[in-house]
mmCIF file of C-alpha atoms and ligand atoms in Angstrom:
data_model
loop_
_atom_site.group_PDB
_atom_site.id
_atom_site.type_symbol
_atom_site.label_atom_id
_atom_site.label_comp_id
_atom_site.label_asym_id
_atom_site.label_seq_id
_atom_site.Cartn_x
_atom_site.Cartn_y
_atom_site.Cartn_z
ATOM 1 C CA MET S 205 0.000 0.000 0.000
ATOM 2 C CA GLN S 206 2.763 2.353 1.023
ATOM 3 C CA GLN S 207 4.679 1.718 -2.228
ATOM 4 C CA VAL S 208 1.620 2.377 -4.370
ATOM 5 C CA ALA S 209 1.117 5.704 -2.627
ATOM 6 C CA VAL S 210 4.735 6.727 -3.207
ATOM 7 C CA SER S 211 4.837 5.604 -6.823
ATOM 8 C CA SER S 212 1.660 7.378 -7.838
ATOM 9 C CA GLU S 213 3.368 10.718 -7.133
ATOM 10 C CA PHE S 214 5.325 10.208 -10.354
ATOM 11 C CA ASP S 215 4.143 10.734 -13.871
ATOM 12 C CA TYR S 216 6.401 8.310 -15.694
ATOM 13 C CA THR S 217 5.144 9.623 -19.035
ATOM 14 C CA SER S 218 5.955 13.307 -18.409
ATOM 15 C CA GLU S 219 8.697 14.915 -20.506
ATOM 16 C CA THR S 220 10.574 15.938 -17.356
ATOM 17 C CA TYR S 221 10.655 12.378 -16.051
ATOM 18 C CA LYS S 222 11.615 10.908 -19.415
ATOM 19 C CA ASP S 223 14.355 13.491 -19.976
ATOM 20 C CA ALA S 224 16.021 12.614 -16.657
ATOM 21 C CA TYR S 225 15.551 8.926 -17.441
ATOM 22 C CA THR S 226 17.548 9.215 -20.702
ATOM 23 C CA ARG S 227 20.623 9.911 -18.566
ATOM 24 C CA ILE S 228 19.959 7.782 -15.467
ATOM 25 C CA ASP S 229 19.021 4.712 -17.516
ATOM 26 C CA ALA S 230 22.103 5.220 -19.704
ATOM 27 C CA ILE S 231 24.347 5.456 -16.633
ATOM 28 C CA VAL S 232 23.000 2.195 -15.316
ATOM 29 C CA ILE S 233 23.272 0.452 -18.717
ATOM 30 C CA GLU S 234 26.859 1.690 -19.112
ATOM 31 C CA GLY S 235 27.649 0.740 -15.496
ATOM 32 C CA GLU S 236 26.452 -2.805 -16.098
ATOM 33 C CA GLN S 237 28.505 -2.986 -19.315
ATOM 34 C CA GLU S 238 31.611 -1.720 -17.476
ATOM 35 C CA ALA S 239 30.980 -4.296 -14.746
ATOM 36 C CA HIS S 240 30.694 -7.052 -17.379
ATOM 37 C CA ASP S 241 33.992 -6.035 -19.015
ATOM 38 C CA ASN S 242 35.721 -5.648 -15.652
ATOM 39 C CA TYR S 243 34.793 -9.173 -14.503
ATOM 40 C CA ILE S 244 36.086 -10.620 -17.787
ATOM 41 C CA LYS S 245 39.373 -8.793 -17.185
ATOM 42 C CA LEU S 246 39.469 -10.013 -13.581
ATOM 43 C CA ALA S 247 38.906 -13.574 -14.810
ATOM 44 C CA GLU S 248 42.139 -13.231 -16.824
ATOM 45 C CA LEU S 249 44.004 -11.808 -13.840
ATOM 46 C CA LEU S 250 42.681 -14.409 -11.366
ATOM 47 C CA PRO S 251 42.761 -17.777 -13.147
ATOM 48 C CA ASP S 252 41.861 -19.570 -9.890
ATOM 49 C CA CYS S 253 38.513 -17.755 -9.831
ATOM 50 C CA GLN S 254 37.967 -17.775 -13.570
ATOM 51 C CA GLU S 255 34.752 -19.770 -13.613
ATOM 52 C CA GLU S 256 33.091 -17.709 -10.914
ATOM 53 C CA LEU S 257 34.159 -14.414 -12.476
ATOM 54 C CA ILE S 258 32.834 -15.410 -15.888
ATOM 55 C CA ARG S 259 29.570 -16.294 -14.171
ATOM 56 C CA LEU S 260 29.451 -12.809 -12.607
ATOM 57 C CA SER S 261 30.183 -11.197 -15.978
ATOM 58 C CA LYS S 262 27.200 -13.021 -17.494
ATOM 59 C CA MET S 263 24.952 -11.734 -14.723
ATOM 60 C CA GLU S 264 26.083 -8.184 -15.571
ATOM 61 C CA LYS S 265 25.131 -8.727 -19.223
ATOM 62 C CA ARG S 266 21.664 -9.780 -18.056
ATOM 63 C CA HIS S 267 21.404 -6.705 -15.833
ATOM 64 C CA LYS S 268 22.289 -4.509 -18.799
ATOM 65 C CA LYS S 269 19.547 -6.113 -20.899
ATOM 66 C CA GLY S 270 17.074 -5.611 -18.050
ATOM 67 C CA PHE S 271 17.774 -1.875 -17.788
ATOM 68 C CA GLU S 272 17.623 -1.512 -21.573
ATOM 69 C CA SER S 273 14.100 -2.926 -21.405
ATOM 70 C CA CYS S 274 13.204 -0.424 -18.647
ATOM 71 C CA GLY S 275 14.087 2.407 -21.041
ATOM 72 C CA ARG S 276 12.121 0.863 -23.899
ATOM 73 C CA ASN S 277 9.133 0.384 -21.593
ATOM 74 C CA LEU S 278 9.057 4.136 -20.863
ATOM 75 C CA ASN S 279 9.755 5.035 -24.511
ATOM 76 C CA VAL S 280 13.107 6.534 -23.596
ATOM 77 C CA THR S 281 16.308 6.405 -25.648
ATOM 78 C CA PRO S 282 19.278 6.252 -23.265
ATOM 79 C CA ASP S 283 22.001 8.861 -23.770
ATOM 80 C CA LEU S 284 24.911 6.450 -23.966
ATOM 81 C CA ASP S 285 27.507 9.069 -24.987
ATOM 82 C CA PHE S 286 26.768 10.935 -21.780
ATOM 83 C CA ALA S 287 27.072 7.730 -19.758
ATOM 84 C CA LYS S 288 30.426 6.784 -21.317
ATOM 85 C CA LYS S 289 31.844 10.139 -20.262
ATOM 86 C CA TYR S 290 30.249 9.737 -16.846
ATOM 87 C CA PHE S 291 32.215 6.522 -16.247
ATOM 88 C CA SER S 292 35.445 7.561 -17.994
ATOM 89 C CA ASN S 293 37.533 8.329 -14.869
ATOM 90 C CA LEU S 294 36.747 5.046 -13.151
ATOM 91 C CA HIS S 295 37.130 3.246 -16.482
ATOM 92 C CA GLU S 296 40.640 4.650 -17.001
ATOM 93 C CA ASN S 297 41.712 3.863 -13.455
ATOM 94 C CA PHE S 298 40.529 0.270 -13.796
ATOM 95 C CA GLN S 299 42.334 -0.146 -17.145
ATOM 96 C CA LYS S 300 45.581 1.255 -15.752
ATOM 97 C CA ALA S 301 45.402 -1.020 -12.721
ATOM 98 C CA ALA S 302 44.661 -4.052 -14.917
ATOM 99 C CA GLU S 303 47.616 -3.277 -17.209
ATOM 100 C CA SER S 304 49.898 -3.280 -14.152
ATOM 101 C CA SER S 305 48.187 -6.415 -12.752
ATOM 102 C CA ASN S 306 47.139 -4.481 -9.657
ATOM 103 C CA ILE S 307 44.420 -6.964 -8.812
ATOM 104 C CA VAL S 308 43.656 -5.384 -5.430
ATOM 105 C CA THR S 309 42.950 -2.017 -7.053
ATOM 106 C CA CYS S 310 40.795 -3.658 -9.736
ATOM 107 C CA LEU S 311 38.760 -5.452 -7.065
ATOM 108 C CA LEU S 312 38.357 -2.294 -5.009
ATOM 109 C CA ILE S 313 37.087 -0.331 -8.023
ATOM 110 C CA GLN S 314 34.695 -2.979 -9.363
ATOM 111 C CA SER S 315 33.650 -5.284 -6.537
ATOM 112 C CA LEU S 316 33.599 -2.764 -3.714
ATOM 113 C CA ILE S 317 33.067 0.777 -5.046
ATOM 114 C CA ILE S 318 30.975 0.144 -8.161
ATOM 115 C CA GLU S 319 28.910 -2.625 -6.550
ATOM 116 C CA ALA S 320 28.252 -0.563 -3.404
ATOM 117 C CA PHE S 321 27.235 2.355 -5.632
ATOM 118 C CA ALA S 322 24.857 0.059 -7.535
ATOM 119 C CA ILE S 323 23.386 -1.387 -4.313
ATOM 120 C CA ALA S 324 22.739 2.094 -2.919
ATOM 121 C CA ALA S 325 21.235 3.375 -6.181
ATOM 122 C CA TYR S 326 19.011 0.344 -6.793
ATOM 123 C CA ASN S 327 17.699 0.156 -3.216
ATOM 124 C CA ILE S 328 16.752 3.837 -3.324
ATOM 125 C CA TYR S 329 15.233 3.468 -6.790
ATOM 126 C CA ILE S 330 12.999 0.430 -6.093
ATOM 127 C CA PRO S 331 10.277 2.190 -4.030
ATOM 128 C CA VAL S 332 9.935 5.045 -6.570
ATOM 129 C CA ALA S 333 10.315 3.037 -9.790
ATOM 130 C CA ASP S 334 7.523 2.272 -12.247
ATOM 131 C CA PRO S 335 6.167 -1.254 -11.672
ATOM 132 C CA PHE S 336 8.038 -2.757 -14.641
ATOM 133 C CA ALA S 337 11.415 -1.300 -13.639
ATOM 134 C CA ARG S 338 10.807 -2.150 -9.986
ATOM 135 C CA LYS S 339 10.522 -5.849 -10.750
ATOM 136 C CA ILE S 340 13.696 -5.817 -12.837
ATOM 137 C CA THR S 341 15.665 -3.810 -10.271
ATOM 138 C CA GLU S 342 14.582 -6.067 -7.390
ATOM 139 C CA GLY S 343 16.039 -9.046 -9.247
ATOM 140 C CA VAL S 344 19.251 -7.193 -10.083
ATOM 141 C CA VAL S 345 20.033 -5.862 -6.606
ATOM 142 C CA LYS S 346 20.094 -9.394 -5.149
ATOM 143 C CA ASP S 347 22.901 -10.272 -7.581
ATOM 144 C CA GLU S 348 24.870 -7.140 -6.696
ATOM 145 C CA TYR S 349 25.171 -8.279 -3.076
ATOM 146 C CA MET S 350 26.817 -11.468 -4.371
ATOM 147 C CA HIS S 351 29.258 -9.427 -6.445
ATOM 148 C CA LEU S 352 30.184 -7.270 -3.466
ATOM 149 C CA ASN S 353 30.648 -10.474 -1.486
ATOM 150 C CA PHE S 354 33.096 -11.860 -4.060
ATOM 151 C CA GLY S 355 35.390 -8.870 -3.514
ATOM 152 C CA GLU S 356 34.984 -9.050 0.259
ATOM 153 C CA VAL S 357 35.933 -12.725 0.476
ATOM 154 C CA TRP S 358 38.972 -12.454 -1.786
ATOM 155 C CA LEU S 359 40.286 -9.310 -0.100
ATOM 156 C CA GLN S 360 39.644 -10.706 3.357
ATOM 157 C CA GLU S 361 41.702 -13.782 2.477
ATOM 158 C CA HIS S 362 44.555 -11.538 1.271
ATOM 159 C CA PHE S 363 44.051 -8.719 3.788
ATOM 160 C CA GLU S 364 47.536 -8.175 5.211
ATOM 161 C CA GLU S 365 49.320 -7.974 1.871
ATOM 162 C CA SER S 366 46.501 -5.933 0.254
ATOM 163 C CA LYS S 367 45.945 -3.333 2.968
ATOM 164 C CA ALA S 368 48.296 -0.601 1.722
ATOM 165 C CA GLU S 369 47.131 -0.940 -1.889
ATOM 166 C CA LEU S 370 43.473 -0.841 -0.769
ATOM 167 C CA GLU S 371 44.061 2.404 1.126
ATOM 168 C CA ALA S 372 45.831 3.991 -1.842
ATOM 169 C CA ALA S 373 43.162 2.817 -4.309
ATOM 170 C CA ASN S 374 40.452 4.137 -1.982
ATOM 171 C CA ARG S 375 42.145 7.548 -1.844
ATOM 172 C CA GLN S 376 42.367 7.654 -5.606
ATOM 173 C CA ASN S 377 38.881 6.408 -6.484
ATOM 174 C CA LEU S 378 36.428 7.357 -3.747
ATOM 175 C CA PRO S 379 36.526 11.097 -4.580
ATOM 176 C CA ILE S 380 35.465 10.121 -8.114
ATOM 177 C CA ILE S 381 32.310 8.480 -6.706
ATOM 178 C CA TRP S 382 31.384 11.636 -4.780
ATOM 179 C CA ARG S 383 31.839 13.646 -7.987
ATOM 180 C CA MET S 384 29.672 11.157 -9.894
ATOM 181 C CA LEU S 385 26.953 11.454 -7.244
ATOM 182 C CA ASN S 386 26.991 15.253 -7.526
ATOM 183 C CA GLU S 387 26.723 15.023 -11.299
ATOM 184 C CA VAL S 388 23.606 12.861 -11.119
ATOM 185 C CA GLU S 389 21.950 14.631 -8.191
ATOM 186 C CA ASP S 390 19.432 16.708 -10.189
ATOM 187 C CA ASP S 391 18.318 13.911 -12.518
ATOM 188 C CA ALA S 392 18.085 11.439 -9.634
ATOM 189 C CA SER S 393 15.864 13.809 -7.690
ATOM 190 C CA VAL S 394 13.431 14.050 -10.634
ATOM 191 C CA LEU S 395 13.104 10.259 -10.258
ATOM 192 C CA GLY S 396 12.449 10.649 -6.522
ATOM 193 C CA MET S 397 15.930 9.647 -5.359
ATOM 194 C CA GLU S 398 17.586 11.985 -2.873
ATOM 195 C CA LYS S 399 21.344 12.480 -2.778
ATOM 196 C CA ASP S 400 21.612 12.230 1.017
ATOM 197 C CA ALA S 401 19.925 8.827 0.968
ATOM 198 C CA LEU S 402 22.254 7.654 -1.814
ATOM 199 C CA VAL S 403 25.312 8.797 0.161
ATOM 200 C CA GLU S 404 24.050 7.065 3.320
ATOM 201 C CA ASP S 405 23.268 3.779 1.617
ATOM 202 C CA PHE S 406 26.599 3.843 -0.188
ATOM 203 C CA MET S 407 28.467 4.440 3.077
ATOM 204 C CA ILE S 408 26.630 1.563 4.748
ATOM 205 C CA ALA S 409 27.297 -0.955 1.962
ATOM 206 C CA TYR S 410 30.913 0.147 1.446
ATOM 207 C CA GLY S 411 31.672 0.449 5.159
ATOM 208 C CA GLU S 412 30.237 -2.988 5.929
ATOM 209 C CA ALA S 413 32.361 -4.472 3.162
ATOM 210 C CA LEU S 414 35.526 -2.827 4.518
ATOM 211 C CA GLY S 415 34.683 -4.178 7.970
ATOM 212 C CA ASN S 416 34.214 -7.717 6.664
ATOM 213 C CA ILE S 417 37.564 -7.488 4.892
ATOM 214 C CA GLY S 418 39.315 -6.631 8.170
ATOM 215 C CA PHE S 419 39.521 -2.859 8.588
ATOM 216 C CA THR S 420 38.851 -1.358 12.029
ATOM 217 C CA THR S 421 35.978 1.062 12.624
ATOM 218 C CA ARG S 422 38.435 3.958 12.784
ATOM 219 C CA GLU S 423 40.004 2.972 9.463
ATOM 220 C CA ILE S 424 36.558 2.548 7.879
ATOM 221 C CA MET S 425 35.493 6.038 8.991
ATOM 222 C CA ARG S 426 38.642 7.570 7.567
ATOM 223 C CA MET S 427 38.457 5.627 4.307
ATOM 224 C CA SER S 428 34.753 5.953 3.531
ATOM 225 C CA ALA S 429 34.668 9.719 4.064
ATOM 226 C CA CYS S 430 37.745 10.250 1.867
ATOM 227 C CA GLY S 431 37.151 13.248 -0.391
ATOM 228 C CA LEU S 432 33.540 13.681 0.775
ATOM 229 C CA ALA S 433 34.081 17.086 2.385
ATOM 230 C CA ALA S 434 35.524 18.454 -0.838
ATOM 231 C CA ALA S 435 32.664 17.121 -2.969
HETATM 232 C C1 LIG Y 733 27.244 -3.193 -11.103
HETATM 233 O O1 LIG Y 733 26.832 -4.454 -11.369
HETATM 234 C C2 LIG Y 733 26.585 -2.184 -11.956
HETATM 235 C C3 LIG Y 733 26.982 -0.778 -11.674
HETATM 236 C C4 LIG Y 733 25.963 0.226 -12.046
HETATM 237 C C5 LIG Y 733 26.220 1.551 -11.417
HETATM 238 C C6 LIG Y 733 24.977 2.303 -11.196
HETATM 239 C C7 LIG Y 733 25.157 3.672 -10.649
HETATM 240 C C8 LIG Y 733 23.896 4.429 -10.682
HETATM 241 C C9 LIG Y 733 23.970 5.806 -10.150
HETATM 242 C C10 LIG Y 733 22.773 6.622 -10.548
HETATM 243 C C11 LIG Y 733 21.622 6.547 -9.621
HETATM 244 C C12 LIG Y 733 20.332 6.193 -10.255
HETATM 245 C C13 LIG Y 733 19.912 4.750 -10.208
HETATM 246 C C14 LIG Y 733 18.606 4.488 -10.824
HETATM 247 C C15 LIG Y 733 18.366 3.045 -11.200
HETATM 248 C C16 LIG Y 733 17.648 2.884 -12.501
HETATM 249 FE FE1 LIG Y 734 25.039 -5.548 -12.195
HETATM 250 FE FE1 LIG Y 735 27.443 -6.283 -10.162
#
């Protein structure tokens, strides 16, 4: 009942809604494509986990298809050029890390930062989504917890030798996420998603992951707020 009341505040057919959706849907489609490519790359870098990583990459392909259908359902053409630019900083940092076989950095970017970003965004989106997109997003978000968990388990098993690289990669990449959140703030709010809620949910998912890997509460506080004040 509650969800119906919330959702009916939105006119999913209005030009304002659809205009914001051309960018938000494109960001999500591009994000799922990046995630797919990143897991394929990780499968090359981590032959021991190859099968599992290929399985994750296939899930990302399915997610991408799902969000493409959400756009079609609302008669929206996603602005993919915009989305490519939106992801370019994180994309470059992942590529550079992969070229140098910095597996820890690759895992931090994809399995922790990007997945926590997706979990926050999808959880906030579900209660305000149109019924078609809500169903799709509910299915997707369950998978994203598994992807976050893959990174957590691997990094926890290699915690001592990964710690310094994780801290450096966090310093380099977390400010990019805060910038990305600022860039999407206005469009997200048209869809009923508030920036403060996105930041909170991101911090919870990311902070919990860092805790499971082995960081102390003090370290988690320092790491997860990195660059936030400047954003
Ligand atoms: C990981 O599997 C996929 C990564 C996707 C990243 C999504 C980031 C989305 C930020 C924009 C917030 C709006 C979400 C709305 C959902 C349709
Ligand atoms: Fe995904
Ligand atoms: Fe994912």
